mmCIF file with all atom_site columns, C-alpha atoms in Angstrom:
data_model
loop_
_atom_site.group_PDB
_atom_site.id
_atom_site.type_symbol
_atom_site.label_atom_id
_atom_site.label_alt_id
_atom_site.label_comp_id
_atom_site.label_asym_id
_atom_site.label_entity_id
_atom_site.label_seq_id
_atom_site.pdbx_PDB_ins_code
_atom_site.Cartn_x
_atom_site.Cartn_y
_atom_site.Cartn_z
_atom_site.occupancy
_atom_site.B_iso_or_equiv
_atom_site.pdbx_formal_charge
_atom_site.auth_seq_id
_atom_site.auth_comp_id
_atom_site.auth_asym_id
_atom_site.auth_atom_id
_atom_site.pdbx_PDB_model_num
ATOM 1  C CA . MET A 1 1  ? -14.500 50.490 74.256 1.00 0.00 ? 1  MET A CA 1
ATOM 2  C CA . ALA A 1 2  ? -16.278 51.189 71.380 1.00 0.00 ? 2  ALA A CA 1
ATOM 3  C CA . MET A 1 3  ? -17.805 48.339 69.713 1.00 0.00 ? 3  MET A CA 1
ATOM 4  C CA . THR A 1 4  ? -17.900 48.152 66.074 1.00 0.00 ? 4  THR A CA 1
ATOM 5  C CA . HIS A 1 5  ? -20.772 46.619 63.904 1.00 0.00 ? 5  HIS A CA 1
ATOM 6  C CA . THR A 1 6  ? -19.499 44.549 60.666 1.00 0.00 ? 6  THR A CA 1
ATOM 7  C CA . VAL A 1 7  ? -21.893 44.241 57.573 1.00 0.00 ? 7  VAL A CA 1
ATOM 8  C CA . TYR A 1 8  ? -21.643 41.564 55.571 1.00 0.00 ? 8  TYR A CA 1
ATOM 9  C CA . GLU A 1 9  ? -23.314 41.707 51.896 1.00 0.00 ? 9  GLU A CA 1
ATOM 10 C CA . ALA A 1 10 ? -24.181 37.714 51.293 1.00 0.00 ? 10 ALA A CA 1
ATOM 11 C CA . GLN A 1 11 ? -23.087 37.076 47.841 1.00 0.00 ? 11 GLN A CA 1
ATOM 12 C CA . ALA A 1 12 ? -25.349 35.027 45.292 1.00 0.00 ? 12 ALA A CA 1
ATOM 13 C CA . PRO A 1 13 ? -24.415 31.358 45.357 1.00 0.00 ? 13 PRO A CA 1
ATOM 14 C CA . ALA A 1 14 ? -22.462 30.290 42.410 1.00 0.00 ? 14 ALA A CA 1
ATOM 15 C CA . GLU A 1 15 ? -25.229 28.617 40.419 1.00 0.00 ? 15 GLU A CA 1
ATOM 16 C CA . LEU A 1 16 ? -26.493 31.967 39.833 1.00 0.00 ? 16 LEU A CA 1
ATOM 17 C CA . ALA A 1 17 ? -23.215 33.094 38.312 1.00 0.00 ? 17 ALA A CA 1
ATOM 18 C CA . ASP A 1 18 ? -23.693 32.580 34.750 1.00 0.00 ? 18 ASP A CA 1
ATOM 19 C CA . LEU A 1 19 ? -27.205 34.288 35.019 1.00 0.00 ? 19 LEU A CA 1
ATOM 20 C CA . ASP A 1 20 ? -25.452 37.507 35.723 1.00 0.00 ? 20 ASP A CA 1
ATOM 21 C CA . LEU A 1 21 ? -22.988 36.941 33.415 1.00 0.00 ? 21 LEU A CA 1
ATOM 22 C CA . LEU A 1 22 ? -25.853 35.907 30.753 1.00 0.00 ? 22 LEU A CA 1
ATOM 23 C CA . THR A 1 23 ? -27.668 39.216 31.994 1.00 0.00 ? 23 THR A CA 1
ATOM 24 C CA . SER A 1 24 ? -24.239 41.974 31.782 1.00 0.00 ? 24 SER A CA 1
ATOM 25 C CA . ALA A 1 25 ? -23.938 40.317 28.050 1.00 0.00 ? 25 ALA A CA 1
ATOM 26 C CA . ARG A 1 26 ? -27.868 41.333 27.460 1.00 0.00 ? 26 ARG A CA 1
ATOM 27 C CA . ARG A 1 27 ? -27.535 44.489 28.447 1.00 0.00 ? 27 ARG A CA 1
ATOM 28 C CA . ARG A 1 28 ? -24.131 45.121 26.306 1.00 0.00 ? 28 ARG A CA 1
ATOM 29 C CA . VAL A 1 29 ? -25.427 44.043 23.255 1.00 0.00 ? 29 VAL A CA 1
ATOM 30 C CA . LYS A 1 30 ? -28.687 45.916 23.590 1.00 0.00 ? 30 LYS A CA 1
ATOM 31 C CA . ARG A 1 31 ? -26.250 48.798 23.965 1.00 0.00 ? 31 ARG A CA 1
ATOM 32 C CA . LEU A 1 32 ? -23.980 47.819 21.029 1.00 0.00 ? 32 LEU A CA 1
ATOM 33 C CA . VAL A 1 33 ? -27.158 47.162 18.451 1.00 0.00 ? 33 VAL A CA 1
ATOM 34 C CA . GLY A 1 34 ? -27.895 51.043 19.530 1.00 0.00 ? 34 GLY A CA 1
ATOM 35 C CA . LEU A 1 35 ? -24.745 52.166 18.814 1.00 0.00 ? 35 LEU A CA 1
ATOM 36 C CA . LEU A 1 36 ? -24.141 50.427 15.391 1.00 0.00 ? 36 LEU A CA 1
ATOM 37 C CA . GLU A 1 37 ? -27.827 51.638 14.219 1.00 0.00 ? 37 GLU A CA 1
ATOM 38 C CA . THR A 1 38 ? -25.989 55.324 14.179 1.00 0.00 ? 38 THR A CA 1
ATOM 39 C CA . LEU A 1 39 ? -23.830 56.720 11.859 1.00 0.00 ? 39 LEU A CA 1
ATOM 40 C CA . PRO A 1 40 ? -20.668 57.655 12.400 1.00 0.00 ? 40 PRO A CA 1
ATOM 41 C CA . PHE A 1 41 ? -18.956 54.911 14.233 1.00 0.00 ? 41 PHE A CA 1
ATOM 42 C CA . THR A 1 42 ? -17.185 56.586 17.464 1.00 0.00 ? 42 THR A CA 1
ATOM 43 C CA . GLU A 1 43 ? -14.334 55.109 19.672 1.00 0.00 ? 43 GLU A CA 1
ATOM 44 C CA . TYR A 1 44 ? -16.849 54.727 22.117 1.00 0.00 ? 44 TYR A CA 1
ATOM 45 C CA . THR A 1 45 ? -18.863 52.495 19.664 1.00 0.00 ? 45 THR A CA 1
ATOM 46 C CA . ALA A 1 46 ? -15.674 50.799 18.967 1.00 0.00 ? 46 ALA A CA 1
ATOM 47 C CA . ARG A 1 47 ? -14.932 50.292 22.610 1.00 0.00 ? 47 ARG A CA 1
ATOM 48 C CA . ILE A 1 48 ? -18.175 48.490 23.696 1.00 0.00 ? 48 ILE A CA 1
ATOM 49 C CA . ALA A 1 49 ? -18.178 46.182 20.797 1.00 0.00 ? 49 ALA A CA 1
ATOM 50 C CA . ARG A 1 50 ? -14.392 45.113 22.126 1.00 0.00 ? 50 ARG A CA 1
ATOM 51 C CA . GLU A 1 51 ? -16.147 45.000 25.791 1.00 0.00 ? 51 GLU A CA 1
ATOM 52 C CA . TYR A 1 52 ? -18.903 42.783 24.058 1.00 0.00 ? 52 TYR A CA 1
ATOM 53 C CA . MET A 1 53 ? -16.517 40.276 22.574 1.00 0.00 ? 53 MET A CA 1
ATOM 54 C CA . ASP A 1 54 ? -14.289 40.042 25.209 1.00 0.00 ? 54 ASP A CA 1
ATOM 55 C CA . GLU A 1 55 ? -17.278 38.348 27.105 1.00 0.00 ? 55 GLU A CA 1
ATOM 56 C CA . ALA A 1 56 ? -18.494 36.553 24.454 1.00 0.00 ? 56 ALA A CA 1
ATOM 57 C CA . GLY A 1 57 ? -16.539 33.565 25.210 1.00 0.00 ? 57 GLY A CA 1
ATOM 58 C CA . PRO A 1 58 ? -17.883 33.407 28.521 1.00 0.00 ? 58 PRO A CA 1
ATOM 59 C CA . ALA A 1 59 ? -21.026 34.263 28.111 1.00 0.00 ? 59 ALA A CA 1
ATOM 60 C CA . GLN A 1 60 ? -21.364 31.472 25.469 1.00 0.00 ? 60 GLN A CA 1
ATOM 61 C CA . ALA A 1 61 ? -20.378 28.830 28.142 1.00 0.00 ? 61 ALA A CA 1
ATOM 62 C CA . ALA A 1 62 ? -22.865 30.084 30.794 1.00 0.00 ? 62 ALA A CA 1
ATOM 63 C CA . PHE A 1 63 ? -25.804 29.694 28.025 1.00 0.00 ? 63 PHE A CA 1
ATOM 64 C CA . GLU A 1 64 ? -24.294 26.218 26.781 1.00 0.00 ? 64 GLU A CA 1
ATOM 65 C CA . ARG A 1 65 ? -24.400 25.344 30.804 1.00 0.00 ? 65 ARG A CA 1
ATOM 66 C CA . TRP A 1 66 ? -27.753 26.847 31.219 1.00 0.00 ? 66 TRP A CA 1
ATOM 67 C CA . ALA A 1 67 ? -29.300 24.979 27.618 1.00 0.00 ? 67 ALA A CA 1
ATOM 68 C CA . GLN A 1 68 ? -28.301 21.975 29.778 1.00 0.00 ? 68 GLN A CA 1
ATOM 69 C CA . LEU A 1 69 ? -30.200 22.422 32.732 1.00 0.00 ? 69 LEU A CA 1
ATOM 70 C CA . ASP A 1 70 ? -34.010 21.351 32.419 1.00 0.00 ? 70 ASP A CA 1
ATOM 71 C CA . GLN A 1 71 ? -36.926 23.572 32.637 1.00 0.00 ? 71 GLN A CA 1
ATOM 72 C CA . ALA A 1 72 ? -37.790 23.150 35.934 1.00 0.00 ? 72 ALA A CA 1
ATOM 73 C CA . GLU A 1 73 ? -33.990 24.043 37.464 1.00 0.00 ? 73 GLU A CA 1
ATOM 74 C CA . GLN A 1 74 ? -34.214 26.812 35.286 1.00 0.00 ? 74 GLN A CA 1
ATOM 75 C CA . GLN A 1 75 ? -37.576 27.940 36.587 1.00 0.00 ? 75 GLN A CA 1
ATOM 76 C CA . ARG A 1 76 ? -35.656 27.690 40.201 1.00 0.00 ? 76 ARG A CA 1
ATOM 77 C CA . ARG A 1 77 ? -32.345 29.417 39.583 1.00 0.00 ? 77 ARG A CA 1
ATOM 78 C CA . LEU A 1 78 ? -34.766 32.461 37.809 1.00 0.00 ? 78 LEU A CA 1
ATOM 79 C CA . ARG A 1 79 ? -36.998 32.696 40.537 1.00 0.00 ? 79 ARG A CA 1
ATOM 80 C CA . LEU A 1 80 ? -33.583 32.474 43.144 1.00 0.00 ? 80 LEU A CA 1
ATOM 81 C CA . TRP A 1 81 ? -31.479 34.624 40.951 1.00 0.00 ? 81 TRP A CA 1
ATOM 82 C CA . GLN A 1 82 ? -35.080 37.506 40.867 1.00 0.00 ? 82 GLN A CA 1
ATOM 83 C CA . GLY A 1 83 ? -34.913 36.975 44.480 1.00 0.00 ? 83 GLY A CA 1
ATOM 84 C CA . ALA A 1 84 ? -30.823 37.752 44.616 1.00 0.00 ? 84 ALA A CA 1
ATOM 85 C CA . THR A 1 85 ? -31.275 40.808 42.278 1.00 0.00 ? 85 THR A CA 1
ATOM 86 C CA . SER A 1 86 ? -34.134 42.753 43.623 1.00 0.00 ? 86 SER A CA 1
#
């Protein structure tokens, strides 16, 4: 009988979800700014702007939670997040 091996990918701790969200929002805004600096605006620019706006509320809430953490906890989470994303 053949044995199968299942690999489970470790999930990042829930406390790092806000950093993932903030990083995604940062990438999106950088892309949007680059597109807005060029003319003419295209449907792609409008789509990226809509995607950014859709993410704005959750990103703002994540930032507010992040800002409430003390500096030591922010640094701890950053180190943990950098380890999880590298």
